[in-house]
Amino acid sequence: MHKSKQLNKSLVALLLGALALGTAAQASATTLSVLAAGTLGKTFREAAKGFEKLHPGVTVEPQFGGSVKMVKMVTQLHTPADVVAVADYSVIPKYMYAKGDQAATADWSIGFLRNAITFVYTPKSKDAGKINASNWYQVLSQPGVQIGRSNPNTDPSGYQTLQMLDLASSYYHDPQLEQKVLANAPTTNMRDTETDLIAALQLGQIDYLAIYQSDALQHHLESIRLPAQINLSDPKYAADYAKSTAETANGALPGRPIVYALTIPTGAPHPKLAAEFIAYLLGPQGQKLIAQNGFTPVHPAYAQYAAKMPASLRKMTVAWPGQ
């Protein structure tokens, strides 16, 4: 009987110990919330896995969508977020920095990669065998061609597509080029983010899709190599890009080089861990993932208002050129 009581006490102690360990593990588990542009999906999911291996107990929970929409989740819906990453660096200062009656939800940003706008297609696409870098706008203007694009009111690639077509009208000396191409890209072929249309392209429901060059590589799609003078990829053409305009519900937006940026919102639940995640992206492992997924890493990364960012990130950046 005595031994039985001792055994029962031992079992209870073991159960209580296991429960305590489980509670402690649950308490130490941390979820890092990341809101990011849709085109960063594959890269950030891979980065999340690598980061989690280096940080036991941490789960990176990314959510993807149009950049403006992701930012407004923080600024208007007050969604808790540790990191916000957008496909146009101007989105963060426009919607998150303090100005007028707008309270600050961020006060610095880092430009960490570059991209280019293009059109992708498949062998099923209308005139896929004919299209090339010289005649693309003529093929896309033909009757019956269906073109997909993202919403310029919510997603950078949407308004960057408009800016690119505006530049192309001048570059190819065809004032009607933008109008003719957009006639085949009605609002019924528009989604919140362009990645939502990749399945429609692969199924042959649309022929061409305005999207980033990185997505062409990631999804093994054919793409048109547009000239750097119009594809918004090269900072040396910044003055020329600025001559283009996209009319959106958020105002007229001038063209600028495509530089993705990120920040830690002022109300981030885990700012220290968020800084470590960004440092991972800017470090060798993150830079390798960025390049493998068809982006051009910005190295060293560009800093806007570096004095306000964590010191650990400040040393990994340089001042933003021209700012």
Short mmCIF file of C-alpha atoms in Angstrom, two decimals:
data_model
loop_
_atom_site.label_atom_id
_atom_site.label_comp_id
_atom_site.label_asym_id
_atom_site.label_seq_id
_atom_site.Cartn_x
_atom_site.Cartn_y
_atom_site.Cartn_z
CA MET A 1 0.00 0.00 0.00
CA HIS A 2 2.85 2.30 0.94
CA LYS A 3 4.55 1.60 -2.37
CA SER A 4 1.30 2.24 -4.24
CA LYS A 5 0.96 5.67 -2.63
CA GLN A 6 4.55 6.51 -3.52
CA LEU A 7 3.92 5.41 -7.11
CA ASN A 8 0.79 7.54 -7.34
CA LYS A 9 2.66 10.53 -5.96
CA SER A 10 5.43 9.99 -8.51
CA LEU A 11 2.93 9.82 -11.37
CA VAL A 12 1.23 12.99 -10.19
CA ALA A 13 4.60 14.74 -9.96
CA LEU A 14 5.51 13.63 -13.48
CA LEU A 15 2.17 14.83 -14.86
CA LEU A 16 2.48 18.16 -13.10
CA GLY A 17 6.03 18.51 -14.38
CA ALA A 18 4.98 17.75 -17.94
CA LEU A 19 2.12 20.22 -17.65
CA ALA A 20 4.48 22.89 -16.34
CA LEU A 21 6.91 22.28 -19.19
CA GLY A 22 4.11 22.46 -21.72
CA THR A 23 2.81 25.70 -20.21
CA ALA A 24 6.32 27.18 -20.20
CA ALA A 25 6.87 26.18 -23.82
CA GLN A 26 3.53 27.71 -24.77
CA ALA A 27 4.42 30.89 -22.92
CA SER A 28 7.79 31.15 -24.65
CA ALA A 29 6.32 30.55 -28.14
CA THR A 30 6.17 33.76 -30.16
CA THR A 31 4.35 34.55 -33.39
CA LEU A 32 5.97 37.16 -35.62
CA SER A 33 3.34 38.82 -37.83
CA VAL A 34 4.51 39.92 -41.30
CA LEU A 35 2.31 41.81 -43.78
CA ALA A 36 3.89 41.83 -47.24
CA ALA A 37 3.36 42.46 -50.94
CA GLY A 38 1.97 39.45 -52.82
CA THR A 39 5.09 39.07 -54.98
CA LEU A 40 7.17 38.45 -51.85
CA GLY A 41 5.17 35.32 -51.03
CA LYS A 42 7.65 32.62 -52.05
CA THR A 43 10.71 34.53 -50.83
CA PHE A 44 9.25 35.39 -47.42
CA ARG A 45 7.87 31.89 -46.83
CA GLU A 46 11.34 30.47 -47.48
CA ALA A 47 12.92 33.15 -45.29
CA ALA A 48 10.40 32.35 -42.54
CA LYS A 49 11.49 28.70 -42.49
CA GLY A 50 15.17 29.63 -42.28
CA PHE A 51 14.52 32.19 -39.55
CA GLU A 52 12.43 29.76 -37.49
CA LYS A 53 15.25 27.21 -37.53
CA LEU A 54 17.55 29.82 -36.00
CA HIS A 55 14.91 30.90 -33.46
CA PRO A 56 13.28 27.88 -31.75
CA GLY A 57 9.85 28.74 -30.38
CA VAL A 58 9.27 31.46 -32.98
CA THR A 59 6.65 31.11 -35.70
CA VAL A 60 6.68 33.61 -38.57
CA GLU A 61 3.13 34.21 -39.75
CA PRO A 62 3.13 36.03 -43.11
CA GLN A 63 0.10 37.48 -44.86
CA PHE A 64 0.28 38.67 -48.47
CA GLY A 65 -1.72 41.07 -50.61
CA GLY A 66 -1.61 44.42 -52.38
CA SER A 67 0.95 46.71 -50.73
CA VAL A 68 -1.44 49.60 -50.10
CA LYS A 69 -3.99 47.19 -48.68
CA MET A 70 -1.38 45.66 -46.34
CA VAL A 71 -0.33 49.08 -45.09
CA LYS A 72 -3.94 50.18 -44.56
CA MET A 73 -4.51 47.09 -42.43
CA VAL A 74 -2.09 48.71 -39.99
CA THR A 75 -3.03 52.36 -40.41
CA GLN A 76 -6.83 52.04 -40.65
CA LEU A 77 -7.77 48.61 -39.28
CA HIS A 78 -5.06 48.71 -36.56
CA THR A 79 -4.00 45.15 -37.31
CA PRO A 80 -0.99 44.23 -35.13
CA ALA A 81 2.07 43.68 -37.35
CA ASP A 82 5.76 43.27 -36.63
CA VAL A 83 7.04 43.82 -40.17
CA VAL A 84 5.46 45.52 -43.18
CA ALA A 85 7.05 45.03 -46.62
CA VAL A 86 5.81 46.79 -49.79
CA ALA A 87 6.56 46.67 -53.51
CA ASP A 88 6.98 50.45 -53.78
CA TYR A 89 9.14 52.27 -51.25
CA SER A 90 6.97 55.42 -51.47
CA VAL A 91 3.98 53.61 -49.92
CA ILE A 92 5.50 53.60 -46.41
CA PRO A 93 6.20 57.35 -46.12
CA LYS A 94 2.91 58.22 -47.83
CA TYR A 95 0.64 56.19 -45.55
CA MET A 96 2.69 55.51 -42.41
CA TYR A 97 4.83 58.58 -41.67
CA ALA A 98 3.36 61.44 -39.61
CA LYS A 99 2.03 64.31 -41.70
CA GLY A 100 -0.75 66.79 -41.01
CA ASP A 101 -3.46 64.95 -39.08
CA GLN A 102 -1.90 61.56 -39.93
CA ALA A 103 -0.30 59.97 -36.86
CA ALA A 104 2.89 57.98 -37.41
CA THR A 105 2.57 54.22 -37.67
CA ALA A 106 6.21 54.02 -38.85
CA ASP A 107 9.04 56.55 -38.99
CA TRP A 108 11.76 54.84 -41.06
CA SER A 109 12.12 52.37 -43.91
CA ILE A 110 14.70 50.24 -45.69
CA GLY A 111 14.88 49.65 -49.45
CA PHE A 112 16.08 46.08 -49.82
CA LEU A 113 15.46 44.79 -53.37
CA ARG A 114 14.65 45.85 -56.94
CA ASN A 115 12.38 44.42 -59.63
CA ALA A 116 11.07 45.11 -63.14
CA ILE A 117 7.59 45.25 -64.68
CA THR A 118 6.93 42.90 -67.59
CA PHE A 119 4.19 40.84 -69.25
CA VAL A 120 4.18 37.08 -68.79
CA TYR A 121 2.47 34.45 -70.94
CA THR A 122 2.32 30.73 -71.72
CA PRO A 123 2.44 28.69 -74.96
CA LYS A 124 -1.40 28.80 -74.87
CA SER A 125 -1.44 32.60 -75.12
CA LYS A 126 -2.70 34.24 -78.32
CA ASP A 127 0.26 34.79 -80.68
CA ALA A 128 2.71 33.39 -78.11
CA GLY A 129 4.93 32.28 -80.98
CA LYS A 130 5.10 35.77 -82.48
CA ILE A 131 5.55 38.11 -79.54
CA ASN A 132 8.99 39.57 -78.81
CA ALA A 133 10.67 42.61 -77.27
CA SER A 134 10.08 44.65 -80.44
CA ASN A 135 6.42 43.96 -81.25
CA TRP A 136 4.91 43.20 -77.82
CA TYR A 137 2.66 46.28 -77.70
CA GLN A 138 1.29 45.52 -81.18
CA VAL A 139 0.46 41.92 -80.19
CA LEU A 140 -1.15 43.04 -76.92
CA SER A 141 -3.29 45.57 -78.81
CA GLN A 142 -4.82 43.01 -81.18
CA PRO A 143 -8.58 42.32 -80.96
CA GLY A 144 -9.44 39.33 -78.79
CA VAL A 145 -6.31 39.40 -76.61
CA GLN A 146 -7.10 39.17 -72.88
CA ILE A 147 -4.70 40.90 -70.49
CA GLY A 148 -4.73 40.64 -66.69
CA ARG A 149 -3.39 43.23 -64.27
CA SER A 150 -3.64 44.25 -60.64
CA ASN A 151 -5.71 47.08 -59.22
CA PRO A 152 -3.77 50.37 -59.43
CA ASN A 153 -5.71 51.66 -56.41
CA THR A 154 -4.45 48.92 -54.09
CA ASP A 155 -1.30 47.42 -55.58
CA PRO A 156 1.97 48.95 -56.83
CA SER A 157 2.27 46.65 -59.84
CA GLY A 158 -1.14 47.99 -60.93
CA TYR A 159 -0.02 51.60 -61.10
CA GLN A 160 3.52 50.67 -62.17
CA THR A 161 1.96 48.93 -65.19
CA LEU A 162 0.21 52.20 -66.07
CA GLN A 163 3.46 54.14 -65.62
CA MET A 164 5.32 51.65 -67.82
CA LEU A 165 2.70 51.92 -70.59
CA ASP A 166 2.86 55.72 -70.36
CA LEU A 167 6.64 55.55 -70.80
CA ALA A 168 6.22 53.04 -73.67
CA SER A 169 3.92 55.45 -75.52
CA SER A 170 6.78 57.95 -75.68
CA TYR A 171 9.54 55.39 -76.17
CA TYR A 172 7.86 53.80 -79.21
CA HIS A 173 6.46 57.12 -80.50
CA ASP A 174 2.88 55.84 -80.35
CA PRO A 175 0.64 58.21 -78.36
CA GLN A 176 -2.23 55.65 -78.42
CA LEU A 177 -0.14 52.70 -77.17
CA GLU A 178 -1.33 52.79 -73.54
CA GLN A 179 -4.97 53.24 -74.52
CA LYS A 180 -4.86 50.37 -77.04
CA VAL A 181 -3.23 47.91 -74.62
CA LEU A 182 -5.55 48.82 -71.75
CA ALA A 183 -8.56 48.25 -74.01
CA ASN A 184 -7.68 44.54 -73.71
CA ALA A 185 -7.18 44.77 -69.93
CA PRO A 186 -10.68 45.64 -68.60
CA THR A 187 -11.53 45.86 -64.92
CA THR A 188 -13.04 42.36 -65.14
CA ASN A 189 -9.45 41.14 -65.67
CA MET A 190 -8.22 43.02 -62.60
CA ARG A 191 -7.51 41.64 -59.13
CA ASP A 192 -6.25 43.05 -55.83
CA THR A 193 -2.79 41.67 -56.53
CA GLU A 194 -1.44 40.34 -59.81
CA THR A 195 -0.40 36.98 -58.35
CA ASP A 196 -4.13 36.19 -57.96
CA LEU A 197 -4.28 35.93 -61.78
CA ILE A 198 -1.45 33.45 -62.35
CA ALA A 199 -3.85 30.46 -62.26
CA ALA A 200 -6.12 32.20 -64.80
CA LEU A 201 -3.12 32.65 -67.09
CA GLN A 202 -2.01 29.05 -66.73
CA LEU A 203 -5.55 27.84 -67.48
CA GLY A 204 -5.73 29.99 -70.61
CA GLN A 205 -8.49 32.25 -69.28
CA ILE A 206 -6.26 35.25 -70.04
CA ASP A 207 -3.42 35.51 -72.54
CA TYR A 208 -0.99 37.92 -70.89
CA LEU A 209 -0.46 39.20 -67.38
CA ALA A 210 1.26 42.41 -66.28
CA ILE A 211 3.49 41.35 -63.42
CA TYR A 212 7.04 41.50 -62.04
CA GLN A 213 10.03 39.84 -63.64
CA SER A 214 10.61 37.91 -60.40
CA ASP A 215 7.26 36.15 -60.82
CA ALA A 216 8.20 35.05 -64.33
CA LEU A 217 11.17 33.16 -62.88
CA GLN A 218 9.35 31.80 -59.83
CA HIS A 219 6.38 30.47 -61.80
CA HIS A 220 8.36 29.33 -64.87
CA LEU A 221 6.46 31.65 -67.22
CA GLU A 222 7.52 33.16 -70.54
CA SER A 223 8.18 36.89 -70.26
CA ILE A 224 8.96 39.91 -72.40
CA ARG A 225 12.29 41.61 -71.72
CA LEU A 226 11.16 45.22 -71.84
CA PRO A 227 13.81 47.94 -72.23
CA ALA A 228 15.21 49.35 -68.97
CA GLN A 229 14.08 52.79 -70.16
CA ILE A 230 10.45 51.75 -69.54
CA ASN A 231 10.40 48.75 -67.15
CA LEU A 232 11.15 50.85 -64.02
CA SER A 233 14.08 48.62 -63.05
CA ASP A 234 17.08 50.94 -63.23
CA PRO A 235 17.65 53.90 -60.87
CA LYS A 236 19.80 55.63 -63.49
CA TYR A 237 16.58 56.33 -65.44
CA ALA A 238 14.79 57.79 -62.41
CA ALA A 239 14.44 61.24 -64.00
CA ASP A 240 12.88 59.70 -67.12
CA TYR A 241 10.56 57.44 -65.10
CA ALA A 242 9.30 60.51 -63.22
CA LYS A 243 7.88 61.89 -66.48
CA SER A 244 5.24 59.15 -66.49
CA THR A 245 2.04 59.23 -64.48
CA ALA A 246 -0.59 56.77 -63.28
CA GLU A 247 -4.02 58.16 -62.41
CA THR A 248 -5.43 56.31 -59.39
CA ALA A 249 -8.05 56.75 -56.69
CA ASN A 250 -5.15 57.80 -54.45
CA GLY A 251 -4.11 60.60 -56.81
CA ALA A 252 -1.70 60.94 -59.73
CA LEU A 253 1.43 58.87 -59.11
CA PRO A 254 4.67 59.67 -60.94
CA GLY A 255 6.91 56.82 -62.06
CA ARG A 256 9.95 55.85 -60.01
CA PRO A 257 12.41 52.94 -59.90
CA ILE A 258 10.89 49.79 -58.38
CA VAL A 259 12.47 49.41 -54.96
CA TYR A 260 10.73 47.24 -52.35
CA ALA A 261 10.90 48.54 -48.80
CA LEU A 262 10.11 47.37 -45.29
CA THR A 263 9.70 48.77 -41.82
CA ILE A 264 8.67 47.89 -38.28
CA PRO A 265 5.41 49.64 -37.31
CA THR A 266 5.57 51.81 -34.20
CA GLY A 267 3.08 49.53 -32.45
CA ALA A 268 4.79 46.25 -33.38
CA PRO A 269 4.20 43.56 -30.71
CA HIS A 270 7.75 42.17 -31.06
CA PRO A 271 10.05 44.95 -32.36
CA LYS A 272 13.32 43.31 -31.29
CA LEU A 273 12.46 40.05 -33.04
CA ALA A 274 11.18 41.99 -36.05
CA ALA A 275 14.59 43.70 -36.34
CA GLU A 276 16.25 40.27 -36.24
CA PHE A 277 13.99 39.05 -39.07
CA ILE A 278 14.89 42.09 -41.19
CA ALA A 279 18.58 41.55 -40.41
CA TYR A 280 18.16 37.96 -41.63
CA LEU A 281 16.71 39.25 -44.92
CA LEU A 282 19.58 41.73 -45.33
CA GLY A 283 22.21 39.15 -44.41
CA PRO A 284 23.84 36.48 -46.61
CA GLN A 285 21.03 33.92 -46.32
CA GLY A 286 18.30 36.42 -47.07
CA GLN A 287 20.23 37.98 -49.94
CA LYS A 288 20.71 34.54 -51.49
CA LEU A 289 16.94 33.86 -51.32
CA ILE A 290 16.18 37.25 -52.86
CA ALA A 291 18.48 36.60 -55.83
CA GLN A 292 17.27 33.02 -56.31
CA ASN A 293 13.70 34.28 -56.60
CA GLY A 294 14.43 36.67 -59.45
CA PHE A 295 14.89 39.94 -57.56
CA THR A 296 17.94 42.18 -57.53
CA PRO A 297 19.21 42.63 -53.95
CA VAL A 298 19.98 46.18 -52.87
CA HIS A 299 23.29 45.72 -51.09
CA PRO A 300 23.98 47.53 -48.92
CA ALA A 301 20.31 48.33 -48.38
CA TYR A 302 19.01 51.92 -48.57
CA ALA A 303 17.99 53.59 -45.30
CA GLN A 304 15.46 56.39 -44.92
CA TYR A 305 15.66 58.09 -41.51
CA ALA A 306 18.34 55.69 -40.32
CA ALA A 307 18.70 57.48 -36.97
CA LYS A 308 15.22 56.26 -36.01
CA MET A 309 15.73 52.58 -36.86
CA PRO A 310 17.26 49.91 -34.58
CA ALA A 311 21.04 50.26 -34.34
CA SER A 312 21.48 46.65 -35.46
CA LEU A 313 19.89 47.53 -38.82
CA ARG A 314 21.51 50.94 -39.18
CA LYS A 315 24.93 49.38 -39.63
CA MET A 316 23.63 47.19 -42.48
CA THR A 317 22.44 50.16 -44.58
CA VAL A 318 23.62 53.27 -46.39
CA ALA A 319 21.81 56.57 -46.91
CA TRP A 320 19.11 56.41 -49.58
CA PRO A 321 20.57 57.94 -52.77
CA GLY A 322 19.08 61.32 -53.56
CA GLN A 323 17.10 61.51 -50.31
#
